[in-house]
Amino acid sequence: MENYDDMKGMHGLAIFLVVHLASVLASSSLQGTLVIANRGSGTLSVVDPITLANITEVTLPDHGMPMYVNSVPATGEVWVGDRNNSRMVIYKIDGTELVYDGYVPVEAGVFHSITTQVPKTRNPAVWVTCDTAKVTVVIDVLSRGRICTIPTPKRIRNSYGFPHDVTSNGRFGYVTYLNSSLNKGFVLAYDLQYRCHARAKYATAVDPHVGIWGRSRLVVAAQGGVVSVLQPGILTLRNRNRQPSPHGVTITRDGKLAYVTNIMNGGMMAVVVYQLPSGRLLECPMVMTSIGGPHNVDTSLDERRLFITHSMPSVNTAFEIGDDGCVEPNSEVQFFSGSVPFGLDVILP
């Protein structure tokens, strides 16, 4: 005859395991899913943001080269820029699965892309820069029709400039231009209410990248060594800081912090944190990554974890974020994806 106490103990253990598993699954679902675009392998890695385990790997059709991946909560979709085939590839989100749902053609040279960075927007758009064609394309997500095609300004184009990074907070889109002959970078604000006409311009150091979220200020990270905080729409300067090779930008969902990577210093001073709207540096311990080239960056949905791609063969890093918003230096964990991980996005559950 079995011992009653043993049976009771096993029953208690079973209940504990079930409750613990349910807790883990609930926690994981609340964190959404991390999706990474892998340029080298032509795939998307779907990653659990808590365990950092690969859930699945999705191959783009027609030997595609994924650049950046952008979720659209309003439609339950993920849009992926495909440089090889000059198009935006669309997937429907089904739990942790991505189901292919067609594509929208764009011009040659797909590089950065972004969806409207406004929570619960009813009119989401996708902005995509095409550096070979030297245009930026804006697409209505709901109809999948083109809103406008923005040419590179003549003076920038004539000096060999081309569009590179892009972000949008609804009415305005912000496009950066790389320009070697003028030894400057530019950010232009385009107004959707006025047929995508340029409304303002800001000149900065070379190789600028941009980030915004909702009503936050616009953060411009120029790899030439300057991080600028601008008033959205009119692009007036609110603050400016020197930083070694600033590159990737992500803004917290409350619009109060910006995380900016340092791409060129071999992992030293890998991430710098700025307070918004002031643009002042947040006093944090220095963060180092064990591998070089911290490139693109995003946070978990609860903003307690930071994910970084390094455009290395298949290695990424994750760090914990403290209560003060600082990245915790000794919390680095390496995790893996497909080859040459590039753009990334945390999608809603």
GROMACS .gro file of C-alpha atoms in nm, residues 64-263:
model
  200
   64GLY     CA    1   1.473   3.734  -4.951
   65MET     CA    2   1.711   3.942  -4.740
   66PRO     CA    3   1.529   4.070  -4.430
   67MET     CA    4   1.652   4.407  -4.303
   68TYR     CA    5   1.417   4.544  -4.038
   69VAL     CA    6   1.106   4.392  -3.882
   70ASN     CA    7   0.810   4.598  -3.760
   71SER     CA    8   0.495   4.487  -3.582
   72VAL     CA    9   0.152   4.644  -3.634
   73PRO     CA   10  -0.068   4.578  -3.328
   74ALA     CA   11  -0.376   4.726  -3.499
   75THR     CA   12  -0.378   4.450  -3.762
   76GLY     CA   13  -0.184   4.173  -3.587
   77GLU     CA   14   0.083   4.182  -3.857
   78VAL     CA   15   0.459   4.197  -3.895
   79TRP     CA   16   0.608   4.385  -4.192
   80VAL     CA   17   0.961   4.297  -4.301
   81GLY     CA   18   1.180   4.490  -4.544
   82ASP     CA   19   1.326   4.258  -4.812
   83ARG     CA   20   1.626   4.417  -4.982
   84ASN     CA   21   1.683   4.138  -5.236
   85ASN     CA   22   1.331   4.154  -5.379
   86SER     CA   23   1.246   4.524  -5.327
   87ARG     CA   24   0.935   4.468  -5.122
   88MET     CA   25   0.774   4.467  -4.779
   89VAL     CA   26   0.685   4.111  -4.682
   90ILE     CA   27   0.382   4.071  -4.454
   91TYR     CA   28   0.313   3.805  -4.192
   92LYS     CA   29   0.008   3.753  -3.976
   93ILE     CA   30   0.080   3.692  -3.607
   94ASP     CA   31  -0.070   3.365  -3.481
   95GLY     CA   32   0.049   3.322  -3.124
   96THR     CA   33   0.423   3.274  -3.162
   97GLU     CA   34   0.387   3.175  -3.529
   98LEU     CA   35   0.429   3.405  -3.829
   99VAL     CA   36   0.205   3.316  -4.123
  100TYR     CA   37   0.298   3.455  -4.466
  101ASP     CA   38   0.031   3.695  -4.597
  102GLY     CA   39   0.172   3.854  -4.912
  103TYR     CA   40   0.388   4.153  -4.991
  104VAL     CA   41   0.385   4.512  -5.116
  105PRO     CA   42   0.642   4.606  -5.386
  106VAL     CA   43   0.862   4.911  -5.332
  107GLU     CA   44   1.164   5.063  -5.507
  108ALA     CA   45   1.517   4.920  -5.508
  109GLY     CA   46   1.750   4.940  -5.211
  110VAL     CA   47   1.523   4.861  -4.915
  111PHE     CA   48   1.705   4.951  -4.593
  112HIS     CA   49   1.534   5.087  -4.282
  113SER     CA   50   1.159   5.055  -4.227
  114ILE     CA   51   0.927   5.147  -3.942
  115THR     CA   52   0.558   5.136  -3.856
  116THR     CA   53   0.377   5.425  -3.688
  117GLN     CA   54   0.524   5.453  -3.339
  118VAL     CA   55   0.199   5.544  -3.166
  119PRO     CA   56   0.017   5.305  -2.932
  120LYS     CA   57  -0.331   5.198  -3.047
  121THR     CA   58  -0.317   5.405  -3.366
  122ARG     CA   59  -0.616   5.354  -3.596
  123ASN     CA   60  -0.434   5.453  -3.914
  124PRO     CA   61  -0.098   5.275  -3.912
  125ALA     CA   62   0.150   5.338  -4.191
  126VAL     CA   63   0.481   5.181  -4.290
  127TRP     CA   64   0.772   5.400  -4.394
  128VAL     CA   65   1.062   5.241  -4.584
  129THR     CA   66   1.380   5.395  -4.721
  130CYS     CA   67   1.511   5.273  -5.058
  131ASP     CA   68   1.871   5.389  -5.092
  132THR     CA   69   1.936   5.263  -5.447
  133ALA     CA   70   1.631   5.442  -5.588
  134LYS     CA   71   1.690   5.731  -5.343
  135VAL     CA   72   1.327   5.750  -5.235
  136THR     CA   73   1.123   5.687  -4.921
  137VAL     CA   74   0.794   5.502  -4.963
  138VAL     CA   75   0.494   5.539  -4.729
  139ILE     CA   76   0.232   5.261  -4.728
  140ASP     CA   77  -0.116   5.250  -4.572
  141VAL     CA   78  -0.119   4.930  -4.365
  142LEU     CA   79  -0.497   4.880  -4.377
  143SER     CA   80  -0.535   4.908  -4.756
  144ARG     CA   81  -0.176   4.812  -4.841
  145GLY     CA   82  -0.184   5.097  -5.090
  146ARG     CA   83   0.084   5.359  -5.137
  147ILE     CA   84   0.033   5.693  -4.964
  148CYS     CA   85   0.327   5.870  -5.123
  149THR     CA   86   0.677   5.836  -5.264
  150ILE     CA   87   0.920   6.091  -5.124
  151PRO     CA   88   1.218   6.185  -5.343
  152THR     CA   89   1.553   6.277  -5.194
  153PRO     CA   90   1.586   6.658  -5.182
  154LYS     CA   91   1.771   6.784  -5.487
  155ARG     CA   92   2.066   6.941  -5.305
  156ILE     CA   93   2.127   6.626  -5.102
  157ARG     CA   94   2.083   6.402  -5.405
  158ASN     CA   95   2.323   6.611  -5.614
  159SER     CA   96   2.587   6.569  -5.345
  160TYR     CA   97   2.548   6.189  -5.349
  161GLY     CA   98   2.316   6.172  -5.050
  162PHE     CA   99   2.047   5.909  -5.002
  163PRO     CA  100   1.777   5.818  -4.746
  164HIS     CA  101   1.877   5.583  -4.467
  165ASP     CA  102   1.687   5.566  -4.137
  166VAL     CA  103   1.324   5.656  -4.070
  167THR     CA  104   1.069   5.681  -3.791
  168SER     CA  105   0.717   5.821  -3.754
  169ASN     CA  106   0.481   5.929  -3.477
  170GLY     CA  107   0.168   5.948  -3.691
  171ARG     CA  108   0.129   6.279  -3.873
  172PHE     CA  109   0.502   6.323  -3.930
  173GLY     CA  110   0.769   6.093  -4.064
  174TYR     CA  111   1.137   6.163  -4.003
  175VAL     CA  112   1.387   6.053  -4.266
  176THR     CA  113   1.765   6.070  -4.228
  177TYR     CA  114   2.001   6.128  -4.517
  178LEU     CA  115   2.362   6.018  -4.542
  179ASN     CA  116   2.578   6.257  -4.737
  180SER     CA  117   2.949   6.206  -4.793
  181SER     CA  118   3.042   6.508  -5.002
  182LEU     CA  119   2.893   6.767  -4.762
  183ASN     CA  120   3.031   6.578  -4.459
  184LYS     CA  121   2.697   6.616  -4.281
  185GLY     CA  122   2.388   6.416  -4.207
  186PHE     CA  123   2.035   6.552  -4.234
  187VAL     CA  124   1.693   6.480  -4.084
  188LEU     CA  125   1.380   6.596  -4.266
  189ALA     CA  126   1.027   6.599  -4.127
  190TYR     CA  127   0.754   6.505  -4.376
  191ASP     CA  128   0.388   6.586  -4.313
  192LEU     CA  129   0.126   6.325  -4.408
  193GLN     CA  130  -0.149   6.587  -4.382
  194TYR     CA  131   0.016   6.782  -4.664
  195ARG     CA  132   0.092   6.508  -4.917
  196CYS     CA  133   0.421   6.417  -4.750
  197HIS     CA  134   0.574   6.759  -4.810
  198ALA     CA  135   0.891   6.847  -4.619
  199ARG     CA  136   0.811   7.076  -4.323
  200ALA     CA  137   1.149   7.108  -4.148
  201LYS     CA  138   1.516   7.012  -4.180
  202TYR     CA  139   1.791   6.957  -3.924
  203ALA     CA  140   2.161   6.925  -4.005
  204THR     CA  141   2.382   6.712  -3.782
  205ALA     CA  142   2.693   6.494  -3.789
  206VAL     CA  143   2.734   6.208  -4.036
  207ASP     CA  144   2.525   5.888  -4.034
  208PRO     CA  145   2.220   5.993  -3.829
  209HIS     CA  146   1.963   5.747  -3.694
  210VAL     CA  147   1.631   5.839  -3.532
  211GLY     CA  148   1.387   5.722  -3.267
  212ILE     CA  149   1.050   5.840  -3.138
  213TRP     CA  150   0.754   5.694  -2.951
  214GLY     CA  151   0.410   5.851  -2.923
  215ARG     CA  152   0.443   6.206  -2.789
  216SER     CA  153   0.812   6.176  -2.702
  217ARG     CA  154   1.073   6.405  -2.845
  218LEU     CA  155   1.270   6.295  -3.149
  219VAL     CA  156   1.614   6.151  -3.070
  220VAL     CA  157   1.879   6.176  -3.343
  221ALA     CA  158   2.188   5.959  -3.292
  222ALA     CA  159   2.452   6.064  -3.544
  223GLN     CA  160   2.747   5.827  -3.565
  224GLY     CA  161   2.973   6.128  -3.615
  225GLY     CA  162   2.950   6.171  -3.237
  226VAL     CA  163   2.637   6.370  -3.151
  227VAL     CA  164   2.301   6.281  -2.994
  228SER     CA  165   2.040   6.553  -3.049
  229VAL     CA  166   1.695   6.580  -2.892
  230LEU     CA  167   1.450   6.770  -3.114
  231GLN     CA  168   1.097   6.902  -3.094
  232PRO     CA  169   0.885   6.680  -3.322
  233GLY     CA  170   0.742   6.836  -3.635
  234ILE     CA  171   0.945   7.157  -3.631
  235LEU     CA  172   1.283   6.996  -3.547
  236THR     CA  173   1.404   7.271  -3.313
  237LEU     CA  174   1.697   7.165  -3.094
  238ARG     CA  175   1.619   7.101  -2.726
  239ASN     CA  176   1.945   6.940  -2.617
  240ARG     CA  177   2.263   6.797  -2.762
  241ASN     CA  178   2.528   6.564  -2.619
  242ARG     CA  179   2.859   6.426  -2.737
  243GLN     CA  180   2.879   6.045  -2.745
  244PRO     CA  181   3.121   5.807  -2.916
  245SER     CA  182   2.966   5.664  -3.236
  246PRO     CA  183   2.596   5.673  -3.138
  247HIS     CA  184   2.387   5.450  -3.363
  248GLY     CA  185   2.081   5.243  -3.271
  249VAL     CA  186   1.797   5.415  -3.080
  250THR     CA  187   1.495   5.289  -2.891
  251ILE     CA  188   1.251   5.492  -2.679
  252THR     CA  189   1.059   5.354  -2.381
  253ARG     CA  190   0.684   5.331  -2.420
  254ASP     CA  191   0.625   5.609  -2.167
  255GLY     CA  192   0.850   5.836  -2.374
  256LYS     CA  193   1.079   5.911  -2.078
  257LEU     CA  194   1.404   5.729  -2.166
  258ALA     CA  195   1.611   5.671  -2.479
  259TYR     CA  196   1.868   5.392  -2.512
  260VAL     CA  197   2.142   5.464  -2.768
  261THR     CA  198   2.411   5.216  -2.874
  262ASN     CA  199   2.779   5.293  -2.936
  263ILE     CA  200   2.864   5.088  -3.243
   0.00000   0.00000   0.00000
